[in-house]
PDB file of C-alpha atoms in Angstrom:
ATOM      1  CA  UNK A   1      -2.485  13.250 -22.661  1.00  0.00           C
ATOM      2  CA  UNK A   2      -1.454   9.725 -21.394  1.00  0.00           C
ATOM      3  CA  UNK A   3      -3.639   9.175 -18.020  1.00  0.00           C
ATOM      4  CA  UNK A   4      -2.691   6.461 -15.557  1.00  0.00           C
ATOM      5  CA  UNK A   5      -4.823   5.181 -12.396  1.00  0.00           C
ATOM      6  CA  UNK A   6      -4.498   2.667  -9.903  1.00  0.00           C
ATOM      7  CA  UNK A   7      -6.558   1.099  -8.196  1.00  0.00           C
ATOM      8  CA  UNK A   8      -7.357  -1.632  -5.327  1.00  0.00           C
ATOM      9  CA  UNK A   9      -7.571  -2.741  -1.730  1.00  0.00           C
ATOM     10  CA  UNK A  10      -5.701  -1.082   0.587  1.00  0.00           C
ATOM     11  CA  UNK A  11      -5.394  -3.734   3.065  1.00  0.00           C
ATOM     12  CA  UNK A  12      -4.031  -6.799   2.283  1.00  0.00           C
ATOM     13  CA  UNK A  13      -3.516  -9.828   5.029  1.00  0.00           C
ATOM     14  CA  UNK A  14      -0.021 -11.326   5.430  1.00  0.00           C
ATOM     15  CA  UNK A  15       0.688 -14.148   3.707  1.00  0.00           C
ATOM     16  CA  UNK A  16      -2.534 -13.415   0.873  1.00  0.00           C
ATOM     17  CA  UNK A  17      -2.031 -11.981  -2.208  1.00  0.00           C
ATOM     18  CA  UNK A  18      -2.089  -8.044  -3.505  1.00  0.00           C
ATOM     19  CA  UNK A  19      -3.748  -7.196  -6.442  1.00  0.00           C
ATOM     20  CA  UNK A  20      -3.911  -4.258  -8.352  1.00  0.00           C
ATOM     21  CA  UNK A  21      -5.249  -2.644 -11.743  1.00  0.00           C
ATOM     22  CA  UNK A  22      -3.843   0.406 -13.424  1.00  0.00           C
ATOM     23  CA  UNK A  23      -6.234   1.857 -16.102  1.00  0.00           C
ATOM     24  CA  UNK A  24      -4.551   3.425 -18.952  1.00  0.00           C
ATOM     25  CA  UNK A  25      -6.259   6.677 -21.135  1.00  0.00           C
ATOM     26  CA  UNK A  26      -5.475   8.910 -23.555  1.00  0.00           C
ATOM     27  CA  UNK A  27      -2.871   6.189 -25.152  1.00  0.00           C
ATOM     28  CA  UNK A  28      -3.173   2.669 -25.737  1.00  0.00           C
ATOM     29  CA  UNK A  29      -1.029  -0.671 -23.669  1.00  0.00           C
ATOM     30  CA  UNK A  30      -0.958  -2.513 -26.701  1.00  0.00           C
ATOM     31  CA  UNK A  31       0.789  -0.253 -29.036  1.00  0.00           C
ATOM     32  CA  UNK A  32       3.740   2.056 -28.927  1.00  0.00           C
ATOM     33  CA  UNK A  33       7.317   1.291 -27.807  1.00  0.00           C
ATOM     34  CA  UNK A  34       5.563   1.986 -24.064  1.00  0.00           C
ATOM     35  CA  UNK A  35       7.117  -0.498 -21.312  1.00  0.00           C
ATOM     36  CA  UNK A  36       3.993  -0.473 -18.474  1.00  0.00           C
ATOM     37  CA  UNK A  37       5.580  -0.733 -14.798  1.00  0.00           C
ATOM     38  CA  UNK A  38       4.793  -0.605 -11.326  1.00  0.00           C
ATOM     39  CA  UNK A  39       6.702   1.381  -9.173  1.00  0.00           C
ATOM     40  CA  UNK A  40       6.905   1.008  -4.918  1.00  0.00           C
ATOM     41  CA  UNK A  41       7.771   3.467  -2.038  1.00  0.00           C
ATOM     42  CA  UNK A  42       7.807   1.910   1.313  1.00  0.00           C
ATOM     43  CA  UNK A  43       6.849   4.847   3.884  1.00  0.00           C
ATOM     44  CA  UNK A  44       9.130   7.620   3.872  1.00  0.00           C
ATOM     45  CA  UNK A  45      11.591   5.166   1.211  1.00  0.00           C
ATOM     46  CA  UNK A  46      13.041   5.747  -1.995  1.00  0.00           C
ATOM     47  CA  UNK A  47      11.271   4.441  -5.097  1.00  0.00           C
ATOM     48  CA  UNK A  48      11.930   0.587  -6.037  1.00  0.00           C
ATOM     49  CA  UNK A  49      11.137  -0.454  -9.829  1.00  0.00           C
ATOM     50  CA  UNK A  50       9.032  -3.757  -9.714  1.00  0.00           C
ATOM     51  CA  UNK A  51       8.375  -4.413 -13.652  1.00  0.00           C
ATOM     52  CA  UNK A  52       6.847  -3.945 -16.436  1.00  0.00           C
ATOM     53  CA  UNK A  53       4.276  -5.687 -19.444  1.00  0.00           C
ATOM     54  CA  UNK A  54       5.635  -4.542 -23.156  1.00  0.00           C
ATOM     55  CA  UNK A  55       3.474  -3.809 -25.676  1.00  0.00           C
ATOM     56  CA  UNK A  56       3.858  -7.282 -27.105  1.00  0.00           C
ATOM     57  CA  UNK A  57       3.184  -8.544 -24.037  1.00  0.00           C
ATOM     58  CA  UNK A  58       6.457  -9.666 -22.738  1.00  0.00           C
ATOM     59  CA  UNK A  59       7.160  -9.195 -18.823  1.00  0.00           C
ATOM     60  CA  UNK A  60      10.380  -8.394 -16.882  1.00  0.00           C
ATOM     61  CA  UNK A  61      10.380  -8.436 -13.252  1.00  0.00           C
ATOM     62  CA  UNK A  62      12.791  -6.967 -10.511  1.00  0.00           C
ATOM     63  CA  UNK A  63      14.717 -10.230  -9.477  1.00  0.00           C
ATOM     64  CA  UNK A  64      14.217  -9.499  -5.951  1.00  0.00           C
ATOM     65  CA  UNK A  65      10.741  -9.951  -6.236  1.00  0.00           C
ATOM     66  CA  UNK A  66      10.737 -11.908  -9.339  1.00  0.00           C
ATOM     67  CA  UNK A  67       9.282 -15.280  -7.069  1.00  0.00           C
ATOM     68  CA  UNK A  68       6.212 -13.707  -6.141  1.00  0.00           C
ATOM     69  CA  UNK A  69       5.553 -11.232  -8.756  1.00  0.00           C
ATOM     70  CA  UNK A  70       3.176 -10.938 -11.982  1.00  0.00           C
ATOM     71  CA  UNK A  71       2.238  -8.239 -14.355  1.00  0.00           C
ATOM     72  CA  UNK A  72      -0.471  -8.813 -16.592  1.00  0.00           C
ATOM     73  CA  UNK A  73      -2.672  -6.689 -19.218  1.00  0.00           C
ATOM     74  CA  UNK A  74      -6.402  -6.584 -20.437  1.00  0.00           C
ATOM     75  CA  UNK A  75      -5.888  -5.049 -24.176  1.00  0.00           C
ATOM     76  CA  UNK A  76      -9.641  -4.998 -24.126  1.00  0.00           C
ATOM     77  CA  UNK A  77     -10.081  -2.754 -20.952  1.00  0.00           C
ATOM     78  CA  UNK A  78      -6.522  -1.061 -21.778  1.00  0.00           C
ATOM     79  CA  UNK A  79      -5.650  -2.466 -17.706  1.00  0.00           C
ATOM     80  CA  UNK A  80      -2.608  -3.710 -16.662  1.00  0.00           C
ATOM     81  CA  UNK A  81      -2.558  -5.294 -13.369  1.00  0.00           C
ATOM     82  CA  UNK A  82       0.099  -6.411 -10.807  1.00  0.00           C
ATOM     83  CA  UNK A  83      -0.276  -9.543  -8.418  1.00  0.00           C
ATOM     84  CA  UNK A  84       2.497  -9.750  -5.555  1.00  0.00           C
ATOM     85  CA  UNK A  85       1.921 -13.083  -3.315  1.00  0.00           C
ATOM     86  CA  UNK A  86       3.041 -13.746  -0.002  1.00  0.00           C
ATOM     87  CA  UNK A  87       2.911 -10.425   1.393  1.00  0.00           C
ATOM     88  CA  UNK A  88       4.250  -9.316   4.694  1.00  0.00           C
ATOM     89  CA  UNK A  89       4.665  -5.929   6.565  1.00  0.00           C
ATOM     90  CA  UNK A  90       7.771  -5.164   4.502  1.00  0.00           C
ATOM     91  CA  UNK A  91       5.401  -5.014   1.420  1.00  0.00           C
ATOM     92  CA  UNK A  92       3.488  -1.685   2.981  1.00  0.00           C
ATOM     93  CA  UNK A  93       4.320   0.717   0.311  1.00  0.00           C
ATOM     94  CA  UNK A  94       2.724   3.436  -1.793  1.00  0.00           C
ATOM     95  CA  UNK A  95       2.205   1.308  -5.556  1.00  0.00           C
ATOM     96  CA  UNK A  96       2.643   3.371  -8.898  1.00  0.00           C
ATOM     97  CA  UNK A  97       1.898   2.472 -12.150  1.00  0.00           C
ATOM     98  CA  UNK A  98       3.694   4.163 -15.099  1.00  0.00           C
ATOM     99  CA  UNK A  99       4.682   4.716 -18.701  1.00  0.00           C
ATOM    100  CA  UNK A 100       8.209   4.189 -19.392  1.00  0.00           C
ATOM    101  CA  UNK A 101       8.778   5.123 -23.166  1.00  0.00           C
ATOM    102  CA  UNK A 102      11.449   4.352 -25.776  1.00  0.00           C
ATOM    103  CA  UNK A 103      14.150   6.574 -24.077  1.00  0.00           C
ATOM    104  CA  UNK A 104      14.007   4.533 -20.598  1.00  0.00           C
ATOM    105  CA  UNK A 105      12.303   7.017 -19.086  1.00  0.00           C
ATOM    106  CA  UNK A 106       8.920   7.258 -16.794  1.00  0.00           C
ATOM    107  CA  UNK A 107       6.603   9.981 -17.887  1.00  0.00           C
ATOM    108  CA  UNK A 108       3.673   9.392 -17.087  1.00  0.00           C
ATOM    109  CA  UNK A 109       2.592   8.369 -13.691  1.00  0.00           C
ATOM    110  CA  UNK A 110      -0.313   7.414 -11.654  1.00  0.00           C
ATOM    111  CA  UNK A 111      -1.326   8.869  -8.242  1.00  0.00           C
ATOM    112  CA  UNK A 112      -0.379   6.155  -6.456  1.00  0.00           C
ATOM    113  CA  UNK A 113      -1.850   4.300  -4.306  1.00  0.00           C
ATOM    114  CA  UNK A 114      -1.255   2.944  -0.469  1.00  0.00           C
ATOM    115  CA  UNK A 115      -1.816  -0.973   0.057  1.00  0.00           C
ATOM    116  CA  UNK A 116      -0.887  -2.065   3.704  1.00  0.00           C
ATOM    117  CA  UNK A 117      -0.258  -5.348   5.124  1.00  0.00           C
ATOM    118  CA  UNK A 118      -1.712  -6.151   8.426  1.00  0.00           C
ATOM    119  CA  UNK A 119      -3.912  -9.012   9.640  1.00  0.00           C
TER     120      UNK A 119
ATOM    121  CA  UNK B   1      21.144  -4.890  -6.871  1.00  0.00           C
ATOM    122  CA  UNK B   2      21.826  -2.157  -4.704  1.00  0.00           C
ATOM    123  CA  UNK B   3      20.292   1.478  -5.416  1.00  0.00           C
ATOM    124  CA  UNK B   4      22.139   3.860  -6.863  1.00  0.00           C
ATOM    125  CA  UNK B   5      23.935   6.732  -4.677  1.00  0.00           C
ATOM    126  CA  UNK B   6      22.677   9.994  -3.990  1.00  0.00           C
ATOM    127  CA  UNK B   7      23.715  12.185  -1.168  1.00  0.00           C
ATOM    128  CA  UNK B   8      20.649  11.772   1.582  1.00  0.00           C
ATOM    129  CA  UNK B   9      20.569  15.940   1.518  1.00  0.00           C
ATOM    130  CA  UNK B  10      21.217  18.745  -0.221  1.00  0.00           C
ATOM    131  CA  UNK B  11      20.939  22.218   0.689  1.00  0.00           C
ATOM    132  CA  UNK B  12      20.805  25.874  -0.558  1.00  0.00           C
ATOM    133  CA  UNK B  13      19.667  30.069  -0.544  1.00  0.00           C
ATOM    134  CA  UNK B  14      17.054  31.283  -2.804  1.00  0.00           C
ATOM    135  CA  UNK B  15      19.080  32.130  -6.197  1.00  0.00           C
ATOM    136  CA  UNK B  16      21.695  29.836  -6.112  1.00  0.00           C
ATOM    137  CA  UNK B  17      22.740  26.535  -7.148  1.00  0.00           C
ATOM    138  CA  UNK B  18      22.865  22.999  -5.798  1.00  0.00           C
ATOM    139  CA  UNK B  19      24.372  20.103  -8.015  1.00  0.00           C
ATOM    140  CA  UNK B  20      23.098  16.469  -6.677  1.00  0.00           C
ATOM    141  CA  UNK B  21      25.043  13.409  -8.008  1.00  0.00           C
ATOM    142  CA  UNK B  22      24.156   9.763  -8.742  1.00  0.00           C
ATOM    143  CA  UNK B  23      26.469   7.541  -8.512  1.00  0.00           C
ATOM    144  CA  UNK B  24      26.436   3.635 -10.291  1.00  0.00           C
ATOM    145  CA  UNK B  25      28.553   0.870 -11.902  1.00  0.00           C
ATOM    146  CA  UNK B  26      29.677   0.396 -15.444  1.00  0.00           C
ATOM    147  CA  UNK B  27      26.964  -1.785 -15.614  1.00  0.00           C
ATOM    148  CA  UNK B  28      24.650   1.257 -15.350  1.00  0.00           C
ATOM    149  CA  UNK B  29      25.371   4.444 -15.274  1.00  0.00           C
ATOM    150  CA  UNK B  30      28.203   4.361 -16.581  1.00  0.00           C
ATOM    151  CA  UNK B  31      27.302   1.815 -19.630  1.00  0.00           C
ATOM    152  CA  UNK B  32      24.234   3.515 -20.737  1.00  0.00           C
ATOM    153  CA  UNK B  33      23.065   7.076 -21.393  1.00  0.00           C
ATOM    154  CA  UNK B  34      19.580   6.213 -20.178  1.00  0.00           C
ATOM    155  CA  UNK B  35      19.341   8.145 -17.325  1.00  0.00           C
ATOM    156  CA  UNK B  36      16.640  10.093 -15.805  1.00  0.00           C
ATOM    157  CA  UNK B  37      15.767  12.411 -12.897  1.00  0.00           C
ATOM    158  CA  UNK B  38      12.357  12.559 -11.400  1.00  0.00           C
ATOM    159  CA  UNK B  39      11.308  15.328  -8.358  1.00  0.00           C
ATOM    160  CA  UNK B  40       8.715  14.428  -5.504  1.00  0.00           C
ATOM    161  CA  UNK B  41       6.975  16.544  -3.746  1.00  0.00           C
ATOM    162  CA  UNK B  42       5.586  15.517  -0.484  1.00  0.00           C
ATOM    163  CA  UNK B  43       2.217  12.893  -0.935  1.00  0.00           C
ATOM    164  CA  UNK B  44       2.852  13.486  -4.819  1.00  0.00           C
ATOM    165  CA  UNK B  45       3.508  10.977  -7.821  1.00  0.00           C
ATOM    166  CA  UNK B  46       7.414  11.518  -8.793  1.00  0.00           C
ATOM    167  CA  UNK B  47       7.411  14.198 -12.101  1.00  0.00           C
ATOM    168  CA  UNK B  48      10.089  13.446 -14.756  1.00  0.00           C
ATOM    169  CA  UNK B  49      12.652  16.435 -15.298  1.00  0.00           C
ATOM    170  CA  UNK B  50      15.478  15.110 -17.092  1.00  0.00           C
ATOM    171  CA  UNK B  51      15.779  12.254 -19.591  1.00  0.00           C
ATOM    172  CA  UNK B  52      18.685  10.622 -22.024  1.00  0.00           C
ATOM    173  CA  UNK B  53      21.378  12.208 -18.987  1.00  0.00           C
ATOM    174  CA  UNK B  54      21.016  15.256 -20.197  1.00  0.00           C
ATOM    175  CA  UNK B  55      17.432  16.147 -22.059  1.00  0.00           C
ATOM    176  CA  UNK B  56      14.634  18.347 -20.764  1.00  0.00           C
ATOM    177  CA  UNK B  57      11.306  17.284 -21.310  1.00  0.00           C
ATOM    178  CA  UNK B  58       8.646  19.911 -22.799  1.00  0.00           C
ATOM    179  CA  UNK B  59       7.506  22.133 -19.635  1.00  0.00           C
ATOM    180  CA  UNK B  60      10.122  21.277 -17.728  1.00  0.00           C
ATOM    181  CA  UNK B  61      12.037  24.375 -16.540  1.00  0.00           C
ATOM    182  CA  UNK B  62      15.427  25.047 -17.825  1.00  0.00           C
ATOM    183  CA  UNK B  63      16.723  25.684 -14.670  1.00  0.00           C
ATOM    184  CA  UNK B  64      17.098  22.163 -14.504  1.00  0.00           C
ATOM    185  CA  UNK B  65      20.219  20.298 -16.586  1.00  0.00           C
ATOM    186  CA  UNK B  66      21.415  17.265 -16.387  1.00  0.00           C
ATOM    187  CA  UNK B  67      25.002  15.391 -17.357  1.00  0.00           C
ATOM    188  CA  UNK B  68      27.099  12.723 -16.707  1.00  0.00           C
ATOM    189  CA  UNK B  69      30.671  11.842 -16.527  1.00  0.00           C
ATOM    190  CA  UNK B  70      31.820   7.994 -16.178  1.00  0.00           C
ATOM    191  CA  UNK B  71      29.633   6.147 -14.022  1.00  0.00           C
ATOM    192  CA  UNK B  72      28.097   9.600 -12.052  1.00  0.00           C
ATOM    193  CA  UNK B  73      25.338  11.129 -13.020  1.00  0.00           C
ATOM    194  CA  UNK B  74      24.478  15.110 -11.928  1.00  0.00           C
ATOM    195  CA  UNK B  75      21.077  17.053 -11.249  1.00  0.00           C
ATOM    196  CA  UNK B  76      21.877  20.821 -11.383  1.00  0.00           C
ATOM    197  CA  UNK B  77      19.196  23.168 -10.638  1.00  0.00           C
ATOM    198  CA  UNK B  78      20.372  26.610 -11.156  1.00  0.00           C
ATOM    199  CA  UNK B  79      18.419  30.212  -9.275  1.00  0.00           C
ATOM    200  CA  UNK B  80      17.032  27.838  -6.731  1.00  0.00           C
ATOM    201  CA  UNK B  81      13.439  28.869  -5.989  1.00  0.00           C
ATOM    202  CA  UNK B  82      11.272  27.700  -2.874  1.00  0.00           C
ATOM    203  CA  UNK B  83       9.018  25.960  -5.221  1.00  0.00           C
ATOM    204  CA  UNK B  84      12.287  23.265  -5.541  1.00  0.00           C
ATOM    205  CA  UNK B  85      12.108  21.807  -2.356  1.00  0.00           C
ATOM    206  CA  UNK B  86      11.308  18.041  -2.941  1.00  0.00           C
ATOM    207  CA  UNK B  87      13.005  14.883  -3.351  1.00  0.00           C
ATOM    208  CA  UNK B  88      15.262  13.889  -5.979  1.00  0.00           C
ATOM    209  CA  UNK B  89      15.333  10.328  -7.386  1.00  0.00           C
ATOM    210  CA  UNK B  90      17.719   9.198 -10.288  1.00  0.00           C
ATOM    211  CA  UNK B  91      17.186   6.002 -12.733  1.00  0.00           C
ATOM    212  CA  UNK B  92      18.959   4.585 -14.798  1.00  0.00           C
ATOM    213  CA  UNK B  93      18.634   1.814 -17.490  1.00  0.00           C
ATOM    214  CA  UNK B  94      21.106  -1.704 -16.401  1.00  0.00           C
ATOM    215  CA  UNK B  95      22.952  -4.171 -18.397  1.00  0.00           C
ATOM    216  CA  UNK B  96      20.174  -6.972 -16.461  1.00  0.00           C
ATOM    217  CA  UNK B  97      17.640  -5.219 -18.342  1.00  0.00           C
ATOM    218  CA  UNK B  98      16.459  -3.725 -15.047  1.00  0.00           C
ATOM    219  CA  UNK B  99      15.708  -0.121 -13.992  1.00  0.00           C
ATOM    220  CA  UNK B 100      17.627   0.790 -10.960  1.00  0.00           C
ATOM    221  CA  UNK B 101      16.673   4.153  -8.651  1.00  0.00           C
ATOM    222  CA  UNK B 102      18.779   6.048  -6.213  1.00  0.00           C
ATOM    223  CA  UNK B 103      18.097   6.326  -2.956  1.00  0.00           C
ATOM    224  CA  UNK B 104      16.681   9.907  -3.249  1.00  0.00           C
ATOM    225  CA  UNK B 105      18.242  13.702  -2.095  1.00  0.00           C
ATOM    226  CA  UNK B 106      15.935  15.666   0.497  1.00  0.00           C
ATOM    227  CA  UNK B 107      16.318  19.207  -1.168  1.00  0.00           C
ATOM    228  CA  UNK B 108      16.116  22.277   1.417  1.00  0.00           C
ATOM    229  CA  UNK B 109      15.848  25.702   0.039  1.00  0.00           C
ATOM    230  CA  UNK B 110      17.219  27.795   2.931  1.00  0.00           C
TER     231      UNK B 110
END
């Protein structure tokens, strides 16, 4: 059973950068057709798709955040991790990480996690 | 890229059924059959329910189907239970290479 967790701060200033780390079990970020992604949900929002790290390591990002976003991984810890710079108030949001698989689909999730921006 | 559309609500009695639609582009929905439903409970990580338009994943009730017809896709849940009440989020795969959501259906069981 693929387990995902995120983790990081939860307050972020405006105008720093937000980092977080999603630790992967039970399967392995380096192998598989698996497409790793990060998920948002501003406060009572639908979900926005941010991107993902392949297996091979490739990245694709949304293009509205594609300035200010990267995705990274840590084969050795099985960890991806997303950086967003810049922040403001409009990047409060619940963060997910996720496994989408060869059909497009995300089916494994992490609990998510709430980062807020405020000085 | 805007989200795709979903009707803001939905609403029905114990028993019955409720159909919620999704509605994209050629460049979407309507070019690909990668599309997926996910429910959300309140303070809860989205669950998937329906992949490929129309497949169930293992566990997944089959109360549940999914289909699509040009560039909308359709949730149905049939014998609504109270248990169903949650928001509804479609995805679907884009010709960018992106993943695109709905905006989500509030689902009341009356």
């Amino acid at each position: 059973q693929v387990q995902l967790q995120e983790s990081g701060p939860g307050l972020v200033k405006p105008s720093q950068t937000l980092s977080l780390t999603c630790t992967v079990s039970g399967g392995s970020i380096s192998s598989g057709n698996n497409y790793w992604t990060w998920i948002r949900q501003h406060p009572g929002k639908g979900l926005e798709w941010i991107g993902y790290i392949y297996h091979s390591g490739s990245t694709y990002y949304n293009p509205s955040l594609k300035s200010r976003v990267t995705i990274s991984g840590d084969t050795s810890k099985n960890q991806f991790s997303l950086k967003l710079s810049s922040v403001t108030a409009a990047d409060t949001a619940v963060y997910y990480c996720a496994r989408e698989n060869d059909s497009m689909c995300f089916d494994y999730w992490g609990q998510g996690t709430l980062v807020s921006v405020s000085a | 890229q805007s989200a795709l559309t979903q009707p803001a609500s939905v609403s029905g009695s114990p028993g019955q059924s409720i159909t919620i639609s999704c509605t994209g582009t050629s460049s979407d929905i309507g070019g690909y059959n990668y599309v997926s439903w996910y429910q959300q409970h309140p303070g809860k990580a989205p669950k998937l329910l329906i992949f490929d338009v129309s497949n169930r994943p293992s566990g997944v009730s089959n109360r549940f189907s999914g289909s699509k017809s040009g560039n909308t896709a359709s949730l149905t849940i049939s014998g609504l239970q109270a248990e169903d009440e949650a928001d509804y989020y479609c995805n679907s795969y884009t010709s960018s290479t992106t993943r695109i959501f709905g905006g989500g259906t509030k689902l009341t069981v009356l």
